[in-house]
Amino acid sequence: MTDLTILTSPELAGRKTNSHAALLTREYLKTRFKGHQLTVSEQPFTYSSGLFSNAQGVNIIATNTVKDLPVIVITAHYDHLGLQAGKLHPGANDNASGVAALLYLSNALTVSSSYRFMFVATDAEENGLHGSEHFAKTMRQLPIVLNINLDMLAVKKSHKRLYALTSRALKSQLNPLLTQINGDKIKLKPVYSSRKMSRLTNTKQIDWHRASDHYSFAKQKIPYVYFSMGADNFHHSTKDTLENINTPLYQEAVLLIEAFINQLLTSPVVLRPPLKAAT
């Protein structure tokens, strides 16, 4: 909750890509990851921002030192809208909630003998998933077996579900793990198609498969689990603030995600890197 408070503070000014506030956010994230004894690096990238112009973004990558193991990449985008028309868009749910969860997990998850973790705070998601797309393309040589994407985990609502969207191809492997995890306040709901997610959340206009950074991994044939509380009435508004987050609900959502990952680490499920096309 301290991380969430700082990430939504006026000093970080809504964390707009390629701004001074984004630089301050990166410095904060690097300090927090290093405090968890992780190796931290920046990954700069350039993306098209118009017909004749480019823009800059920077991903933050933190990893443990275990080598030669299959990789689980956990992502959350740290950028938001910043100041628009002179008004602050703090982006508490979108997506300080995911980044604070990422920082928590980077400290809570223990080293596994089966997988190693990469914790990636992506940039320029709001502009078109550019940070995750750059990461997924440039890291194809790694044996990445799964992306776990965290985005909008703190919706304040009475319909208390945390959705875990993944592909139907993973249903037989992951459904036994997902269905045995539930909290006191939240039900963890596995979903195996974007269309079903739209029906459950009453958001027919949203293609949830493409809605956040997990889509960049899907395009590289890397399977994903996307955790989200679904649609938010305050999305991309000045009301997406810390005060409009249901704190107990959010905290339990993060703990359910941690429980799923720990189940995955101790289960007999074997995740394998996707086959790479011959070059």
PDB file of C-alpha atoms in Angstrom:
ATOM      1  CA  MET A   1       0.000   0.000   0.000  1.00  0.00           C
ATOM      2  CA  THR A   2       2.988   2.301   0.516  1.00  0.00           C
ATOM      3  CA  ASP A   3       4.044   1.626  -3.067  1.00  0.00           C
ATOM      4  CA  LEU A   4       0.517   2.315  -4.295  1.00  0.00           C
ATOM      5  CA  THR A   5       0.416   5.589  -2.374  1.00  0.00           C
ATOM      6  CA  ILE A   6       3.741   6.764  -3.795  1.00  0.00           C
ATOM      7  CA  LEU A   7       2.938   5.713  -7.362  1.00  0.00           C
ATOM      8  CA  THR A   8      -0.277   7.770  -7.289  1.00  0.00           C
ATOM      9  CA  SER A   9       1.309  10.792  -5.596  1.00  0.00           C
ATOM     10  CA  PRO A  10       1.341  14.275  -7.190  1.00  0.00           C
ATOM     11  CA  GLU A  11       5.139  14.041  -7.358  1.00  0.00           C
ATOM     12  CA  LEU A  12       4.879  11.216  -9.907  1.00  0.00           C
ATOM     13  CA  ALA A  13       2.221  13.194 -11.779  1.00  0.00           C
ATOM     14  CA  GLY A  14       0.420  10.319 -13.452  1.00  0.00           C
ATOM     15  CA  ARG A  15       3.631   8.681 -14.829  1.00  0.00           C
ATOM     16  CA  LYS A  16       3.217   9.766 -18.441  1.00  0.00           C
ATOM     17  CA  THR A  17       5.653   8.133 -20.876  1.00  0.00           C
ATOM     18  CA  ASN A  18       8.749  10.160 -21.758  1.00  0.00           C
ATOM     19  CA  SER A  19       8.191  12.698 -18.966  1.00  0.00           C
ATOM     20  CA  HIS A  20      10.204  13.742 -15.925  1.00  0.00           C
ATOM     21  CA  ALA A  21       7.588  11.978 -13.808  1.00  0.00           C
ATOM     22  CA  ALA A  22       8.277   8.738 -15.710  1.00  0.00           C
ATOM     23  CA  LEU A  23      11.995   9.125 -14.937  1.00  0.00           C
ATOM     24  CA  LEU A  24      11.221   9.607 -11.232  1.00  0.00           C
ATOM     25  CA  THR A  25       8.968   6.545 -11.348  1.00  0.00           C
ATOM     26  CA  ARG A  26      11.742   4.441 -12.862  1.00  0.00           C
ATOM     27  CA  GLU A  27      14.191   5.530 -10.181  1.00  0.00           C
ATOM     28  CA  TYR A  28      11.701   4.542  -7.516  1.00  0.00           C
ATOM     29  CA  LEU A  29      11.061   1.151  -9.121  1.00  0.00           C
ATOM     30  CA  LYS A  30      14.758   0.405  -9.509  1.00  0.00           C
ATOM     31  CA  THR A  31      15.395   1.223  -5.858  1.00  0.00           C
ATOM     32  CA  ARG A  32      12.551  -1.029  -4.729  1.00  0.00           C
ATOM     33  CA  PHE A  33      13.631  -3.950  -6.917  1.00  0.00           C
ATOM     34  CA  LYS A  34      17.261  -3.630  -5.794  1.00  0.00           C
ATOM     35  CA  GLY A  35      16.042  -3.683  -2.208  1.00  0.00           C
ATOM     36  CA  HIS A  36      14.676  -7.155  -2.966  1.00  0.00           C
ATOM     37  CA  GLN A  37      18.161  -8.302  -4.002  1.00  0.00           C
ATOM     38  CA  LEU A  38      17.287  -8.471  -7.695  1.00  0.00           C
ATOM     39  CA  THR A  39      19.457  -7.583 -10.670  1.00  0.00           C
ATOM     40  CA  VAL A  40      17.894  -4.510 -12.296  1.00  0.00           C
ATOM     41  CA  SER A  41      18.357  -3.007 -15.754  1.00  0.00           C
ATOM     42  CA  GLU A  42      16.710  -0.477 -18.031  1.00  0.00           C
ATOM     43  CA  GLN A  43      15.541  -1.403 -21.519  1.00  0.00           C
ATOM     44  CA  PRO A  44      15.135   1.739 -23.661  1.00  0.00           C
ATOM     45  CA  PHE A  45      13.138   1.545 -26.868  1.00  0.00           C
ATOM     46  CA  THR A  46      11.817   3.777 -29.617  1.00  0.00           C
ATOM     47  CA  TYR A  47       8.337   3.603 -31.085  1.00  0.00           C
ATOM     48  CA  SER A  48       6.386   5.411 -33.751  1.00  0.00           C
ATOM     49  CA  SER A  49       4.226   8.193 -32.339  1.00  0.00           C
ATOM     50  CA  GLY A  50       2.864   9.509 -35.629  1.00  0.00           C
ATOM     51  CA  LEU A  51       3.443   9.468 -39.354  1.00  0.00           C
ATOM     52  CA  PHE A  52       6.814  11.206 -39.143  1.00  0.00           C
ATOM     53  CA  SER A  53       7.803  11.112 -35.476  1.00  0.00           C
ATOM     54  CA  ASN A  54       9.136   8.702 -32.869  1.00  0.00           C
ATOM     55  CA  ALA A  55       8.985   8.634 -29.088  1.00  0.00           C
ATOM     56  CA  GLN A  56      11.087   7.047 -26.371  1.00  0.00           C
ATOM     57  CA  GLY A  57      10.121   4.644 -23.622  1.00  0.00           C
ATOM     58  CA  VAL A  58      12.001   2.620 -21.010  1.00  0.00           C
ATOM     59  CA  ASN A  59      11.118  -0.754 -19.497  1.00  0.00           C
ATOM     60  CA  ILE A  60      12.509  -1.768 -16.102  1.00  0.00           C
ATOM     61  CA  ILE A  61      13.615  -5.400 -15.847  1.00  0.00           C
ATOM     62  CA  ALA A  62      14.393  -7.131 -12.550  1.00  0.00           C
ATOM     63  CA  THR A  63      15.453 -10.738 -12.269  1.00  0.00           C
ATOM     64  CA  ASN A  64      16.959 -13.198  -9.850  1.00  0.00           C
ATOM     65  CA  THR A  65      20.343 -14.676 -10.617  1.00  0.00           C
ATOM     66  CA  VAL A  66      19.222 -18.267 -11.253  1.00  0.00           C
ATOM     67  CA  LYS A  67      20.416 -19.288 -14.712  1.00  0.00           C
ATOM     68  CA  ASP A  68      19.416 -21.935 -17.236  1.00  0.00           C
ATOM     69  CA  LEU A  69      15.843 -22.362 -16.092  1.00  0.00           C
ATOM     70  CA  PRO A  70      12.574 -21.741 -17.934  1.00  0.00           C
ATOM     71  CA  VAL A  71      11.437 -18.159 -17.417  1.00  0.00           C
ATOM     72  CA  ILE A  72       8.131 -16.824 -16.072  1.00  0.00           C
ATOM     73  CA  VAL A  73       7.784 -13.138 -16.969  1.00  0.00           C
ATOM     74  CA  ILE A  74       5.520 -11.110 -14.681  1.00  0.00           C
ATOM     75  CA  THR A  75       4.519  -7.756 -16.172  1.00  0.00           C
ATOM     76  CA  ALA A  76       2.696  -4.586 -15.157  1.00  0.00           C
ATOM     77  CA  HIS A  77       2.767  -1.282 -17.013  1.00  0.00           C
ATOM     78  CA  TYR A  78       3.859   1.721 -14.970  1.00  0.00           C
ATOM     79  CA  ASP A  79       2.857   4.455 -17.423  1.00  0.00           C
ATOM     80  CA  HIS A  80      -0.426   6.338 -17.322  1.00  0.00           C
ATOM     81  CA  LEU A  81      -1.904   9.528 -18.792  1.00  0.00           C
ATOM     82  CA  GLY A  82      -0.170  12.144 -16.646  1.00  0.00           C
ATOM     83  CA  LEU A  83      -1.575  15.655 -16.846  1.00  0.00           C
ATOM     84  CA  GLN A  84      -4.303  16.254 -19.412  1.00  0.00           C
ATOM     85  CA  ALA A  85      -5.876  19.681 -19.833  1.00  0.00           C
ATOM     86  CA  GLY A  86      -4.069  20.625 -16.660  1.00  0.00           C
ATOM     87  CA  LYS A  87      -5.779  17.885 -14.636  1.00  0.00           C
ATOM     88  CA  LEU A  88      -3.936  15.044 -12.930  1.00  0.00           C
ATOM     89  CA  HIS A  89      -4.824  11.480 -13.904  1.00  0.00           C
ATOM     90  CA  PRO A  90      -3.228   9.484 -11.056  1.00  0.00           C
ATOM     91  CA  GLY A  91      -3.920   6.040 -12.574  1.00  0.00           C
ATOM     92  CA  ALA A  92      -4.346   4.285  -9.240  1.00  0.00           C
ATOM     93  CA  ASN A  93      -6.151   1.252 -10.636  1.00  0.00           C
ATOM     94  CA  ASP A  94      -4.647   1.677 -14.120  1.00  0.00           C
ATOM     95  CA  ASN A  95      -2.033   0.657 -13.345  1.00  0.00           C
ATOM     96  CA  ALA A  96      -0.397   1.578 -10.084  1.00  0.00           C
ATOM     97  CA  SER A  97      -2.342  -1.382  -8.693  1.00  0.00           C
ATOM     98  CA  GLY A  98      -0.515  -3.787 -11.000  1.00  0.00           C
ATOM     99  CA  VAL A  99       2.907  -2.228 -10.385  1.00  0.00           C
ATOM    100  CA  ALA A 100       2.513  -2.293  -6.595  1.00  0.00           C
ATOM    101  CA  ALA A 101       1.509  -5.965  -6.924  1.00  0.00           C
ATOM    102  CA  LEU A 102       4.574  -6.574  -9.119  1.00  0.00           C
ATOM    103  CA  LEU A 103       6.834  -5.074  -6.441  1.00  0.00           C
ATOM    104  CA  TYR A 104       5.163  -7.173  -3.763  1.00  0.00           C
ATOM    105  CA  LEU A 105       5.560 -10.383  -5.747  1.00  0.00           C
ATOM    106  CA  SER A 106       9.196  -9.620  -6.545  1.00  0.00           C
ATOM    107  CA  ASN A 107       9.860  -9.854  -2.817  1.00  0.00           C
ATOM    108  CA  ALA A 108       7.327 -12.502  -1.774  1.00  0.00           C
ATOM    109  CA  LEU A 109       8.048 -15.232  -4.333  1.00  0.00           C
ATOM    110  CA  THR A 110      10.796 -17.629  -3.359  1.00  0.00           C
ATOM    111  CA  VAL A 111      13.473 -18.924  -5.698  1.00  0.00           C
ATOM    112  CA  SER A 112      12.208 -21.996  -7.526  1.00  0.00           C
ATOM    113  CA  SER A 113      14.133 -25.016  -8.722  1.00  0.00           C
ATOM    114  CA  SER A 114      11.850 -25.237 -11.776  1.00  0.00           C
ATOM    115  CA  TYR A 115      11.594 -21.646 -13.046  1.00  0.00           C
ATOM    116  CA  ARG A 116      13.209 -18.273 -12.748  1.00  0.00           C
ATOM    117  CA  PHE A 117      11.317 -14.998 -12.661  1.00  0.00           C
ATOM    118  CA  MET A 118      11.651 -11.795 -14.613  1.00  0.00           C
ATOM    119  CA  PHE A 119       9.684  -8.868 -13.214  1.00  0.00           C
ATOM    120  CA  VAL A 120       9.091  -6.280 -15.936  1.00  0.00           C
ATOM    121  CA  ALA A 121       7.574  -2.844 -15.405  1.00  0.00           C
ATOM    122  CA  THR A 122       6.628  -1.877 -18.940  1.00  0.00           C
ATOM    123  CA  ASP A 123       6.349   1.584 -20.443  1.00  0.00           C
ATOM    124  CA  ALA A 124       4.117   3.047 -23.172  1.00  0.00           C
ATOM    125  CA  GLU A 125       1.296   0.550 -22.700  1.00  0.00           C
ATOM    126  CA  GLU A 126      -1.244   3.327 -22.894  1.00  0.00           C
ATOM    127  CA  ASN A 127       0.172   4.398 -26.279  1.00  0.00           C
ATOM    128  CA  GLY A 128      -0.178   0.954 -27.844  1.00  0.00           C
ATOM    129  CA  LEU A 129       1.566  -1.787 -25.799  1.00  0.00           C
ATOM    130  CA  HIS A 130       4.917  -0.584 -27.134  1.00  0.00           C
ATOM    131  CA  GLY A 131       7.058  -1.505 -24.121  1.00  0.00           C
ATOM    132  CA  SER A 132       5.824  -5.068 -23.831  1.00  0.00           C
ATOM    133  CA  GLU A 133       6.023  -5.534 -27.589  1.00  0.00           C
ATOM    134  CA  HIS A 134       9.670  -4.474 -27.579  1.00  0.00           C
ATOM    135  CA  PHE A 135      10.448  -6.746 -24.638  1.00  0.00           C
ATOM    136  CA  ALA A 136       8.657  -9.774 -26.094  1.00  0.00           C
ATOM    137  CA  LYS A 137      10.359  -9.380 -29.478  1.00  0.00           C
ATOM    138  CA  THR A 138      13.871  -8.781 -28.187  1.00  0.00           C
ATOM    139  CA  MET A 139      13.753 -11.505 -25.529  1.00  0.00           C
ATOM    140  CA  ARG A 140      12.569 -14.290 -27.831  1.00  0.00           C
ATOM    141  CA  GLN A 141      15.861 -16.117 -27.314  1.00  0.00           C
ATOM    142  CA  LEU A 142      14.989 -16.692 -23.664  1.00  0.00           C
ATOM    143  CA  PRO A 143      13.092 -19.857 -22.688  1.00  0.00           C
ATOM    144  CA  ILE A 144       9.972 -17.908 -21.667  1.00  0.00           C
ATOM    145  CA  VAL A 145       7.203 -20.337 -20.778  1.00  0.00           C
ATOM    146  CA  LEU A 146       4.551 -17.971 -19.403  1.00  0.00           C
ATOM    147  CA  ASN A 147       3.628 -14.315 -19.073  1.00  0.00           C
ATOM    148  CA  ILE A 148       1.619 -13.293 -16.015  1.00  0.00           C
ATOM    149  CA  ASN A 149       0.230  -9.823 -16.675  1.00  0.00           C
ATOM    150  CA  LEU A 150      -1.179  -7.612 -13.908  1.00  0.00           C
ATOM    151  CA  ASP A 151      -3.422  -4.726 -14.909  1.00  0.00           C
ATOM    152  CA  MET A 152      -6.302  -3.065 -13.030  1.00  0.00           C
ATOM    153  CA  LEU A 153      -6.493  -5.182  -9.896  1.00  0.00           C
ATOM    154  CA  ALA A 154      -8.387  -2.806  -7.652  1.00  0.00           C
ATOM    155  CA  VAL A 155     -11.826  -2.008  -9.010  1.00  0.00           C
ATOM    156  CA  LYS A 156     -14.203  -0.884  -6.265  1.00  0.00           C
ATOM    157  CA  LYS A 157     -17.401  -2.792  -6.888  1.00  0.00           C
ATOM    158  CA  SER A 158     -19.838  -5.263  -5.380  1.00  0.00           C
ATOM    159  CA  HIS A 159     -19.207  -7.944  -8.034  1.00  0.00           C
ATOM    160  CA  LYS A 160     -16.121  -9.328  -6.338  1.00  0.00           C
ATOM    161  CA  ARG A 161     -14.302 -11.390  -8.916  1.00  0.00           C
ATOM    162  CA  LEU A 162     -10.664 -11.504  -9.881  1.00  0.00           C
ATOM    163  CA  TYR A 163     -10.487 -12.774 -13.465  1.00  0.00           C
ATOM    164  CA  ALA A 164      -7.669 -14.951 -14.751  1.00  0.00           C
ATOM    165  CA  LEU A 165      -7.859 -14.863 -18.544  1.00  0.00           C
ATOM    166  CA  THR A 166      -5.779 -17.389 -20.439  1.00  0.00           C
ATOM    167  CA  SER A 167      -6.040 -19.446 -23.610  1.00  0.00           C
ATOM    168  CA  ARG A 168      -8.186 -22.522 -23.989  1.00  0.00           C
ATOM    169  CA  ALA A 169      -5.007 -24.463 -24.805  1.00  0.00           C
ATOM    170  CA  LEU A 170      -3.878 -24.069 -21.181  1.00  0.00           C
ATOM    171  CA  LYS A 171      -7.197 -25.035 -19.622  1.00  0.00           C
ATOM    172  CA  SER A 172      -6.310 -28.640 -18.858  1.00  0.00           C
ATOM    173  CA  GLN A 173      -3.042 -27.572 -17.213  1.00  0.00           C
ATOM    174  CA  LEU A 174      -4.078 -24.502 -15.259  1.00  0.00           C
ATOM    175  CA  ASN A 175      -7.740 -25.045 -14.421  1.00  0.00           C
ATOM    176  CA  PRO A 176      -6.987 -27.502 -11.578  1.00  0.00           C
ATOM    177  CA  LEU A 177      -4.692 -24.872 -10.023  1.00  0.00           C
ATOM    178  CA  LEU A 178      -6.953 -21.856 -10.537  1.00  0.00           C
ATOM    179  CA  THR A 179     -10.158 -23.506  -9.322  1.00  0.00           C
ATOM    180  CA  GLN A 180      -8.739 -24.421  -5.919  1.00  0.00           C
ATOM    181  CA  ILE A 181      -7.784 -20.821  -5.044  1.00  0.00           C
ATOM    182  CA  ASN A 182     -10.353 -18.522  -3.454  1.00  0.00           C
ATOM    183  CA  GLY A 183     -10.326 -15.811  -0.845  1.00  0.00           C
ATOM    184  CA  ASP A 184     -12.746 -14.655   1.808  1.00  0.00           C
ATOM    185  CA  LYS A 185     -13.837 -11.583  -0.130  1.00  0.00           C
ATOM    186  CA  ILE A 186     -13.024 -12.438  -3.758  1.00  0.00           C
ATOM    187  CA  LYS A 187     -13.718 -15.327  -6.078  1.00  0.00           C
ATOM    188  CA  LEU A 188     -10.939 -16.177  -8.542  1.00  0.00           C
ATOM    189  CA  LYS A 189     -12.637 -16.793 -11.879  1.00  0.00           C
ATOM    190  CA  PRO A 190     -10.650 -18.519 -14.641  1.00  0.00           C
ATOM    191  CA  VAL A 191     -11.741 -17.517 -18.155  1.00  0.00           C
ATOM    192  CA  TYR A 192     -10.587 -19.181 -21.366  1.00  0.00           C
ATOM    193  CA  SER A 193     -11.787 -16.807 -24.076  1.00  0.00           C
ATOM    194  CA  SER A 194     -12.008 -13.069 -24.616  1.00  0.00           C
ATOM    195  CA  ARG A 195     -15.662 -13.427 -25.625  1.00  0.00           C
ATOM    196  CA  LYS A 196     -16.515 -15.125 -22.326  1.00  0.00           C
ATOM    197  CA  MET A 197     -14.641 -12.403 -20.443  1.00  0.00           C
ATOM    198  CA  SER A 198     -16.707  -9.765 -22.253  1.00  0.00           C
ATOM    199  CA  ARG A 199     -19.933 -11.529 -21.292  1.00  0.00           C
ATOM    200  CA  LEU A 200     -18.927 -11.883 -17.647  1.00  0.00           C
ATOM    201  CA  THR A 201     -17.884  -8.238 -17.360  1.00  0.00           C
ATOM    202  CA  ASN A 202     -20.641  -6.826 -19.580  1.00  0.00           C
ATOM    203  CA  THR A 203     -18.046  -5.171 -21.812  1.00  0.00           C
ATOM    204  CA  LYS A 204     -18.845  -6.284 -25.345  1.00  0.00           C
ATOM    205  CA  GLN A 205     -16.762  -3.433 -26.767  1.00  0.00           C
ATOM    206  CA  ILE A 206     -13.514  -4.732 -25.218  1.00  0.00           C
ATOM    207  CA  ASP A 207     -11.353  -7.464 -26.728  1.00  0.00           C
ATOM    208  CA  TRP A 208      -9.703  -8.636 -23.514  1.00  0.00           C
ATOM    209  CA  HIS A 209      -7.188 -10.765 -25.411  1.00  0.00           C
ATOM    210  CA  ARG A 210      -5.709  -7.527 -26.795  1.00  0.00           C
ATOM    211  CA  ALA A 211      -6.506  -5.252 -23.853  1.00  0.00           C
ATOM    212  CA  SER A 212      -3.107  -5.126 -22.150  1.00  0.00           C
ATOM    213  CA  ASP A 213       0.527  -6.206 -22.324  1.00  0.00           C
ATOM    214  CA  HIS A 214      -0.202  -9.932 -22.424  1.00  0.00           C
ATOM    215  CA  TYR A 215      -1.175  -9.516 -26.081  1.00  0.00           C
ATOM    216  CA  SER A 216       2.443  -8.725 -26.986  1.00  0.00           C
ATOM    217  CA  PHE A 217       3.461 -12.118 -25.618  1.00  0.00           C
ATOM    218  CA  ALA A 218       0.568 -13.880 -27.340  1.00  0.00           C
ATOM    219  CA  LYS A 219       1.802 -12.482 -30.671  1.00  0.00           C
ATOM    220  CA  GLN A 220       5.128 -14.210 -29.968  1.00  0.00           C
ATOM    221  CA  LYS A 221       3.275 -17.484 -29.263  1.00  0.00           C
ATOM    222  CA  ILE A 222       4.049 -17.202 -25.537  1.00  0.00           C
ATOM    223  CA  PRO A 223       1.119 -18.260 -23.320  1.00  0.00           C
ATOM    224  CA  TYR A 224      -0.210 -15.843 -20.725  1.00  0.00           C
ATOM    225  CA  VAL A 225      -2.429 -15.477 -17.694  1.00  0.00           C
ATOM    226  CA  TYR A 226      -3.930 -12.010 -17.433  1.00  0.00           C
ATOM    227  CA  PHE A 227      -5.163 -11.044 -13.966  1.00  0.00           C
ATOM    228  CA  SER A 228      -7.680  -8.198 -13.733  1.00  0.00           C
ATOM    229  CA  MET A 229     -10.774  -7.172 -11.829  1.00  0.00           C
ATOM    230  CA  GLY A 230     -12.377  -6.173 -15.128  1.00  0.00           C
ATOM    231  CA  ALA A 231     -13.835  -2.851 -16.258  1.00  0.00           C
ATOM    232  CA  ASP A 232     -13.642   0.309 -14.157  1.00  0.00           C
ATOM    233  CA  ASN A 233     -16.080   3.231 -14.299  1.00  0.00           C
ATOM    234  CA  PHE A 234     -13.199   5.590 -13.459  1.00  0.00           C
ATOM    235  CA  HIS A 235     -10.928   4.281 -16.227  1.00  0.00           C
ATOM    236  CA  HIS A 236      -8.791   7.070 -17.763  1.00  0.00           C
ATOM    237  CA  SER A 237     -10.429   9.713 -15.592  1.00  0.00           C
ATOM    238  CA  THR A 238      -9.277  12.033 -12.814  1.00  0.00           C
ATOM    239  CA  LYS A 239     -11.270   9.852 -10.397  1.00  0.00           C
ATOM    240  CA  ASP A 240      -8.933   6.866 -10.743  1.00  0.00           C
ATOM    241  CA  THR A 241      -7.455   7.720  -7.360  1.00  0.00           C
ATOM    242  CA  LEU A 242      -6.196   5.964  -4.261  1.00  0.00           C
ATOM    243  CA  GLU A 243      -9.380   6.964  -2.440  1.00  0.00           C
ATOM    244  CA  ASN A 244     -11.499   5.051  -4.957  1.00  0.00           C
ATOM    245  CA  ILE A 245      -9.700   1.759  -4.356  1.00  0.00           C
ATOM    246  CA  ASN A 246     -11.224  -0.851  -2.080  1.00  0.00           C
ATOM    247  CA  THR A 247      -8.071  -1.614  -0.094  1.00  0.00           C
ATOM    248  CA  PRO A 248      -9.062  -4.983   1.465  1.00  0.00           C
ATOM    249  CA  LEU A 249     -10.353  -6.194  -1.913  1.00  0.00           C
ATOM    250  CA  TYR A 250      -7.150  -5.149  -3.646  1.00  0.00           C
ATOM    251  CA  GLN A 251      -4.894  -6.746  -1.052  1.00  0.00           C
ATOM    252  CA  GLU A 252      -6.752 -10.034  -1.261  1.00  0.00           C
ATOM    253  CA  ALA A 253      -6.558  -9.973  -5.067  1.00  0.00           C
ATOM    254  CA  VAL A 254      -2.772  -9.691  -4.875  1.00  0.00           C
ATOM    255  CA  LEU A 255      -2.584 -12.542  -2.378  1.00  0.00           C
ATOM    256  CA  LEU A 256      -4.689 -14.752  -4.663  1.00  0.00           C
ATOM    257  CA  ILE A 257      -2.246 -14.104  -7.512  1.00  0.00           C
ATOM    258  CA  GLU A 258       0.631 -15.023  -5.218  1.00  0.00           C
ATOM    259  CA  ALA A 259      -1.192 -18.220  -4.221  1.00  0.00           C
ATOM    260  CA  PHE A 260      -1.663 -19.187  -7.877  1.00  0.00           C
ATOM    261  CA  ILE A 261       2.023 -18.693  -8.666  1.00  0.00           C
ATOM    262  CA  ASN A 262       3.065 -20.725  -5.634  1.00  0.00           C
ATOM    263  CA  GLN A 263       0.679 -23.488  -6.719  1.00  0.00           C
ATOM    264  CA  LEU A 264       2.279 -23.401 -10.152  1.00  0.00           C
ATOM    265  CA  LEU A 265       5.775 -23.708  -8.693  1.00  0.00           C
ATOM    266  CA  THR A 266       4.905 -26.803  -6.668  1.00  0.00           C
ATOM    267  CA  SER A 267       2.555 -28.525  -9.121  1.00  0.00           C
ATOM    268  CA  PRO A 268       3.460 -31.312 -11.564  1.00  0.00           C
ATOM    269  CA  VAL A 269       2.413 -29.041 -14.446  1.00  0.00           C
ATOM    270  CA  VAL A 270       5.342 -28.634 -16.835  1.00  0.00           C
ATOM    271  CA  LEU A 271       5.401 -25.443 -18.892  1.00  0.00           C
ATOM    272  CA  ARG A 272       7.600 -25.515 -21.973  1.00  0.00           C
ATOM    273  CA  PRO A 273       8.896 -22.706 -24.182  1.00  0.00           C
ATOM    274  CA  PRO A 274       7.033 -22.340 -27.503  1.00  0.00           C
ATOM    275  CA  LEU A 275       8.707 -23.772 -30.559  1.00  0.00           C
ATOM    276  CA  LYS A 276      10.642 -21.122 -32.458  1.00  0.00           C
ATOM    277  CA  ALA A 277      10.364 -20.902 -36.210  1.00  0.00           C
ATOM    278  CA  ALA A 278      13.531 -21.808 -38.084  1.00  0.00           C
ATOM    279  CA  THR A 279      15.539 -18.838 -39.358  1.00  0.00           C
TER     280      THR A 279
END
